[in-house]
mmCIF file of C-alpha atoms in Angstrom:
data_model
loop_
_atom_site.group_PDB
_atom_site.id
_atom_site.type_symbol
_atom_site.label_atom_id
_atom_site.label_comp_id
_atom_site.label_asym_id
_atom_site.label_seq_id
_atom_site.Cartn_x
_atom_site.Cartn_y
_atom_site.Cartn_z
ATOM 1 C CA MET A 35 117.193 100.259 110.013
ATOM 2 C CA SER A 36 120.508 102.346 109.343
ATOM 3 C CA ASP A 37 121.630 105.146 111.173
ATOM 4 C CA PHE A 38 120.030 107.751 109.214
ATOM 5 C CA TYR A 39 116.782 106.427 110.158
ATOM 6 C CA SER A 40 117.349 106.502 113.559
ATOM 7 C CA VAL A 41 118.509 109.914 113.253
ATOM 8 C CA LEU A 42 115.496 110.678 111.000
ATOM 9 C CA ALA A 43 112.953 109.467 113.518
ATOM 10 C CA ALA A 44 114.045 112.180 116.069
ATOM 11 C CA HIS A 45 113.062 114.907 113.558
ATOM 12 C CA TYR A 46 110.047 112.911 111.441
ATOM 13 C CA ASP A 47 107.213 114.826 112.747
ATOM 14 C CA GLU A 48 109.300 118.411 112.232
ATOM 15 C CA LEU A 49 109.976 117.363 108.765
ATOM 16 C CA PHE A 50 107.010 115.648 107.538
ATOM 17 C CA GLY A 51 104.185 115.934 110.081
ATOM 18 C CA CYS A 52 100.435 115.654 109.411
ATOM 19 C CA ASP A 53 99.103 119.151 108.009
ATOM 20 C CA ASP A 54 95.385 120.147 108.149
ATOM 21 C CA ALA A 55 94.586 119.312 104.639
ATOM 22 C CA THR A 56 95.740 115.678 105.102
ATOM 23 C CA VAL A 57 93.663 115.401 108.309
ATOM 24 C CA ALA A 58 90.379 117.081 106.664
ATOM 25 C CA PHE A 59 91.179 114.371 103.412
ATOM 26 C CA LEU A 60 91.348 111.582 105.965
ATOM 27 C CA SER A 61 88.105 112.989 107.634
ATOM 28 C CA GLU A 62 86.239 113.194 104.365
ATOM 29 C CA GLU A 63 87.065 109.491 103.695
ATOM 30 C CA GLY A 64 85.800 108.206 106.855
ATOM 31 C CA ALA A 65 87.866 109.063 109.778
ATOM 32 C CA VAL A 66 85.312 110.792 111.923
ATOM 33 C CA ALA A 67 84.649 110.494 115.685
ATOM 34 C CA GLY A 68 84.189 106.851 116.776
ATOM 35 C CA ALA A 69 85.214 105.238 113.458
ATOM 36 C CA ARG A 70 88.072 102.888 113.728
ATOM 37 C CA VAL A 71 91.017 103.513 111.534
ATOM 38 C CA LEU A 72 94.185 102.120 110.685
ATOM 39 C CA ASP A 73 97.406 104.328 109.780
ATOM 40 C CA VAL A 74 99.712 101.999 108.317
ATOM 41 C CA ALA A 75 103.448 102.975 108.467
ATOM 42 C CA CYS A 76 102.732 105.727 110.438
ATOM 43 C CA GLY A 77 106.184 107.045 111.353
ATOM 44 C CA THR A 78 106.183 108.553 114.922
ATOM 45 C CA GLY A 79 102.453 108.738 114.688
ATOM 46 C CA ALA A 80 101.735 112.296 113.866
ATOM 47 C CA CYS A 81 98.558 111.406 111.793
ATOM 48 C CA THR A 82 97.297 108.924 114.151
ATOM 49 C CA ARG A 83 97.527 111.521 116.935
ATOM 50 C CA ALA A 84 96.104 114.176 115.179
ATOM 51 C CA LEU A 85 92.790 112.019 114.397
ATOM 52 C CA LEU A 86 92.860 110.855 118.017
ATOM 53 C CA ASP A 87 92.545 114.507 118.680
ATOM 54 C CA ARG A 88 89.282 114.587 116.722
ATOM 55 C CA ARG A 89 87.888 111.487 118.912
ATOM 56 C CA VAL A 90 88.498 109.027 115.910
ATOM 57 C CA ASP A 91 89.442 105.575 117.344
ATOM 58 C CA ALA A 92 92.713 105.536 115.315
ATOM 59 C CA TYR A 93 95.905 102.803 115.581
ATOM 60 C CA GLY A 94 99.009 103.285 113.994
ATOM 61 C CA THR A 95 101.571 100.549 113.144
ATOM 62 C CA ASP A 96 105.269 100.824 111.330
ATOM 63 C CA LEU A 97 108.162 98.238 110.376
ATOM 64 C CA SER A 98 110.409 100.520 112.430
ATOM 65 C CA SER A 99 110.726 99.685 116.026
ATOM 66 C CA ARG A 100 112.759 103.091 116.471
ATOM 67 C CA MET A 101 109.739 104.995 114.728
ATOM 68 C CA ILE A 102 107.119 103.157 117.249
ATOM 69 C CA GLU A 103 109.300 103.621 120.151
ATOM 70 C CA LEU A 104 108.984 107.395 119.567
ATOM 71 C CA ALA A 105 105.269 107.148 118.737
ATOM 72 C CA LYS A 106 104.589 105.661 122.138
ATOM 73 C CA GLU A 107 106.747 108.300 123.924
ATOM 74 C CA LYS A 108 104.776 110.966 122.284
ATOM 75 C CA ALA A 109 101.705 109.239 122.729
ATOM 76 C CA HIS A 110 102.675 109.257 126.527
ATOM 77 C CA ASP A 111 103.413 112.927 126.724
ATOM 78 C CA ALA A 112 99.927 113.433 125.318
ATOM 79 C CA GLY A 113 98.135 111.215 127.628
ATOM 80 C CA ILE A 114 97.293 108.779 124.820
ATOM 81 C CA ASP A 115 97.137 104.831 125.275
ATOM 82 C CA GLN A 116 100.728 103.859 124.204
ATOM 83 C CA SER A 117 99.117 100.331 122.913
ATOM 84 C CA ARG A 118 97.577 102.364 119.769
ATOM 85 C CA PHE A 119 101.248 101.965 118.183
ATOM 86 C CA SER A 120 102.934 98.832 117.388
ATOM 87 C CA VAL A 121 105.632 97.549 115.096
ATOM 88 C CA ALA A 122 103.978 95.600 112.157
ATOM 89 C CA ASP A 123 104.806 94.779 108.726
ATOM 90 C CA MET A 124 102.464 96.132 106.312
ATOM 91 C CA LEU A 125 101.749 92.938 104.535
ATOM 92 C CA GLU A 126 100.491 91.533 107.997
ATOM 93 C CA THR A 127 97.646 94.526 108.188
ATOM 94 C CA ALA A 128 94.867 91.939 108.230
ATOM 95 C CA ALA A 129 96.366 90.301 111.356
ATOM 96 C CA HIS A 130 96.069 93.413 113.488
ATOM 97 C CA PRO A 131 94.145 92.901 116.685
ATOM 98 C CA CYS A 132 91.905 95.739 116.328
ATOM 99 C CA VAL A 133 90.292 94.477 112.720
ATOM 100 C CA PRO A 134 87.649 95.354 111.333
ATOM 101 C CA PHE A 135 88.580 98.902 110.382
ATOM 102 C CA GLY A 136 86.542 101.425 108.670
ATOM 103 C CA LEU A 137 89.571 103.231 107.028
ATOM 104 C CA VAL A 138 93.191 101.981 106.112
ATOM 105 C CA PHE A 139 95.567 104.593 104.817
ATOM 106 C CA CYS A 140 99.143 104.309 103.871
ATOM 107 C CA ILE A 141 100.644 107.791 103.022
ATOM 108 C CA GLY A 142 104.124 109.237 102.496
ATOM 109 C CA ASN A 143 104.911 107.020 99.601
ATOM 110 C CA SER A 144 105.673 104.001 101.951
ATOM 111 C CA ILE A 145 104.157 101.437 99.737
ATOM 112 C CA ALA A 146 107.133 102.183 97.395
ATOM 113 C CA HIS A 147 109.415 100.738 99.959
ATOM 114 C CA LEU A 148 107.791 96.801 99.254
ATOM 115 C CA ASP A 149 109.828 94.939 97.024
ATOM 116 C CA SER A 150 107.620 94.336 94.026
ATOM 117 C CA LEU A 151 104.261 95.059 92.918
ATOM 118 C CA ASP A 152 103.296 91.673 93.908
ATOM 119 C CA ASP A 153 103.986 92.711 97.350
ATOM 120 C CA VAL A 154 101.904 95.898 96.713
ATOM 121 C CA GLY A 155 98.971 93.447 95.489
ATOM 122 C CA ARG A 156 99.303 91.502 99.018
ATOM 123 C CA PHE A 157 99.410 94.562 100.856
ATOM 124 C CA VAL A 158 96.093 95.886 99.346
ATOM 125 C CA ARG A 159 94.399 92.530 99.813
ATOM 126 C CA ALA A 160 95.363 92.383 103.593
ATOM 127 C CA ALA A 161 93.965 95.736 103.586
ATOM 128 C CA ALA A 162 90.866 94.738 101.860
ATOM 129 C CA THR A 163 90.457 91.960 104.795
ATOM 130 C CA ALA A 164 91.307 94.102 107.507
ATOM 131 C CA LEU A 165 88.582 96.450 106.361
ATOM 132 C CA GLY A 166 85.792 93.848 106.555
ATOM 133 C CA ALA A 167 82.808 96.644 106.474
ATOM 134 C CA GLU A 168 80.717 96.809 103.356
ATOM 135 C CA ASP A 169 81.672 100.693 103.020
ATOM 136 C CA GLY A 170 85.489 100.143 104.059
ATOM 137 C CA ARG A 171 87.966 102.827 102.298
ATOM 138 C CA LEU A 172 91.418 102.381 101.557
ATOM 139 C CA VAL A 173 93.953 105.640 101.080
ATOM 140 C CA LEU A 174 97.150 105.102 99.577
ATOM 141 C CA GLN A 175 99.575 108.273 98.771
ATOM 142 C CA TYR A 176 102.485 107.526 96.690
ATOM 143 C CA VAL A 177 104.787 109.263 94.021
ATOM 144 C CA ASP A 178 104.344 108.576 90.550
ATOM 145 C CA VAL A 179 107.495 108.634 88.445
ATOM 146 C CA GLU A 180 106.226 107.495 85.203
ATOM 147 C CA ALA A 181 106.990 110.830 83.495
ATOM 148 C CA LEU A 182 110.554 110.619 84.853
ATOM 149 C CA GLY A 183 112.801 108.981 82.023
ATOM 150 C CA VAL A 184 115.448 106.326 82.753
ATOM 151 C CA GLY A 185 118.656 108.031 83.657
ATOM 152 C CA GLU A 186 116.642 111.343 84.573
ATOM 153 C CA THR A 187 116.753 113.026 88.282
ATOM 154 C CA PHE A 188 113.827 114.870 89.703
ATOM 155 C CA GLU A 189 114.464 117.129 92.629
ATOM 156 C CA LEU A 190 111.806 117.561 95.189
ATOM 157 C CA PRO A 191 111.324 120.433 97.277
ATOM 158 C CA ASP A 192 113.469 120.661 100.468
ATOM 159 C CA LEU A 193 112.022 119.970 103.572
ATOM 160 C CA THR A 194 113.080 122.487 106.398
ATOM 161 C CA GLY A 195 112.101 122.384 110.082
ATOM 162 C CA GLN A 196 113.503 124.053 113.226
ATOM 163 C CA ALA A 197 116.394 121.945 113.900
ATOM 164 C CA ALA A 198 116.540 119.923 110.885
ATOM 165 C CA ALA A 199 116.379 120.020 106.978
ATOM 166 C CA MET A 200 116.437 117.323 104.184
ATOM 167 C CA ARG A 201 117.292 117.551 100.567
ATOM 168 C CA ARG A 202 115.635 115.264 98.372
ATOM 169 C CA ALA A 203 115.941 113.704 94.962
ATOM 170 C CA TYR A 204 114.758 110.761 92.977
ATOM 171 C CA HIS A 205 116.674 109.267 90.198
ATOM 172 C CA ARG A 206 115.145 106.869 87.581
ATOM 173 C CA GLU A 207 117.664 103.809 87.326
ATOM 174 C CA SER A 208 115.265 101.719 85.488
ATOM 175 C CA THR A 209 111.623 100.861 84.182
ATOM 176 C CA SER A 210 110.884 99.320 87.677
ATOM 177 C CA ARG A 211 113.295 100.967 90.076
ATOM 178 C CA ILE A 212 113.892 104.484 91.339
ATOM 179 C CA ARG A 213 116.702 105.661 93.564
ATOM 180 C CA PHE A 214 115.927 108.050 96.393
ATOM 181 C CA ASP A 215 118.857 110.143 97.487
ATOM 182 C CA ALA A 216 118.546 112.108 100.644
ATOM 183 C CA GLU A 217 120.805 114.754 102.699
ATOM 184 C CA LEU A 218 119.671 114.940 106.447
ATOM 185 C CA THR A 219 121.208 118.039 108.193
ATOM 186 C CA VAL A 220 120.806 118.610 111.867
ATOM 187 C CA ARG A 221 121.740 121.608 113.558
ATOM 188 C CA GLY A 222 125.150 120.918 115.283
ATOM 189 C CA GLU A 223 125.800 117.615 113.743
ATOM 190 C CA ALA A 224 127.344 116.240 110.403
ATOM 191 C CA THR A 225 125.373 116.106 107.357
ATOM 192 C CA GLN A 226 124.147 112.269 106.812
ATOM 193 C CA THR A 227 123.253 110.922 103.261
ATOM 194 C CA ILE A 228 121.199 108.009 102.096
ATOM 195 C CA SER A 229 120.543 106.407 98.963
ATOM 196 C CA GLN A 230 117.757 103.851 99.011
ATOM 197 C CA ARG A 231 115.954 102.280 95.839
ATOM 198 C CA LEU A 232 112.232 102.353 95.729
ATOM 199 C CA LEU A 233 109.571 100.730 93.582
ATOM 200 C CA VAL A 234 108.110 102.435 90.748
ATOM 201 C CA ILE A 235 104.223 102.157 90.833
ATOM 202 C CA PRO A 236 102.486 102.864 87.729
ATOM 203 C CA THR A 237 99.007 104.105 88.654
ATOM 204 C CA ASP A 238 97.413 102.083 85.840
ATOM 205 C CA GLU A 239 98.860 98.909 87.405
ATOM 206 C CA LEU A 240 97.958 99.965 91.090
ATOM 207 C CA SER A 241 94.572 100.492 89.927
ATOM 208 C CA ARG A 242 94.494 97.061 88.626
ATOM 209 C CA LEU A 243 95.686 95.676 91.720
ATOM 210 C CA VAL A 244 93.050 97.446 93.969
ATOM 211 C CA LYS A 245 90.165 96.173 91.810
ATOM 212 C CA GLN A 246 91.721 92.356 91.972
ATOM 213 C CA ALA A 247 91.477 92.901 95.573
ATOM 214 C CA GLY A 248 87.717 93.482 95.677
ATOM 215 C CA PHE A 249 87.462 97.029 95.663
ATOM 216 C CA SER A 250 84.478 98.293 93.460
ATOM 217 C CA SER A 251 85.054 102.033 93.339
ATOM 218 C CA LEU A 252 88.421 104.013 92.659
ATOM 219 C CA ALA A 253 89.402 107.738 92.489
ATOM 220 C CA VAL A 254 92.949 109.217 91.709
ATOM 221 C CA HIS A 255 93.773 112.646 92.822
ATOM 222 C CA GLY A 256 96.657 114.829 92.573
ATOM 223 C CA GLY A 257 96.927 115.469 96.062
ATOM 224 C CA PHE A 258 95.010 115.895 99.461
ATOM 225 C CA ASP A 259 93.676 118.894 97.564
ATOM 226 C CA ARG A 260 91.849 116.427 95.206
ATOM 227 C CA ALA A 261 93.603 118.138 92.386
ATOM 228 C CA PRO A 262 93.452 116.027 89.010
ATOM 229 C CA GLY A 263 96.019 113.181 89.216
ATOM 230 C CA ASP A 264 97.657 113.966 85.821
ATOM 231 C CA ARG A 265 101.155 114.310 84.738
ATOM 232 C CA GLY A 266 101.463 117.591 85.931
ATOM 233 C CA ARG A 267 101.627 116.478 89.422
ATOM 234 C CA TRP A 268 104.065 113.787 90.931
ATOM 235 C CA VAL A 269 101.941 113.065 94.007
ATOM 236 C CA ARG A 270 99.053 110.763 93.795
ATOM 237 C CA VAL A 271 96.118 109.868 96.175
ATOM 238 C CA VAL A 272 94.161 106.570 95.460
ATOM 239 C CA VAL A 273 91.026 106.347 97.414
ATOM 240 C CA ALA A 274 89.217 102.667 96.747
ATOM 241 C CA ALA A 275 85.993 101.717 98.317
ATOM 242 C CA LEU A 276 84.797 98.099 98.991
ATOM 243 C CA SER A 277 81.185 99.370 97.930
#
């Protein structure tokens, strides 16, 4: 984990957060009072805490120990049991001590950090195992760059908070890889930059992997507002159900 992510962790909720539309969408997909839910790649835990506020039995995992450290600090400040947050690889989702879950979700383009589509398939299978229940659901949010030609660049909207701002862009390097370029500016500090290669996830291929994992129904949306998932939008939100 680079210094960039260590700095970003302190401002993660400020820049990314968990808005009402996201919480409402997750609630409609099963994150209701009493339901057991897992937030995979939870960052500093904003969505997990938002669901806990609604009496959802929510847990969060992330590969970054710094993110989880801050998630636990925020949980403590909010009077939440810190053990709800743990460091874990998303490929090991089925090994979470609180399985089975009624809903597993992984948002914020986190699955694009996996090394290959084979690993995406491994994660989806692990999530299916972690769900267990016949009506269990998986929610995935990612960026679909299929419309971006190799060599082309797409600038995402800037993120601006009270003390930090981030400029972001995607550059399509090949059919299978995109480069994520970001500049993080924190008030009173020097701007930090990062370039990270991410996996291109074709929606058709993800749909195939989801069905292979045993999910019987699949819906693809263009965002948490349930707009159509067409080429006019970059964001995709996939909802898969076991039954």
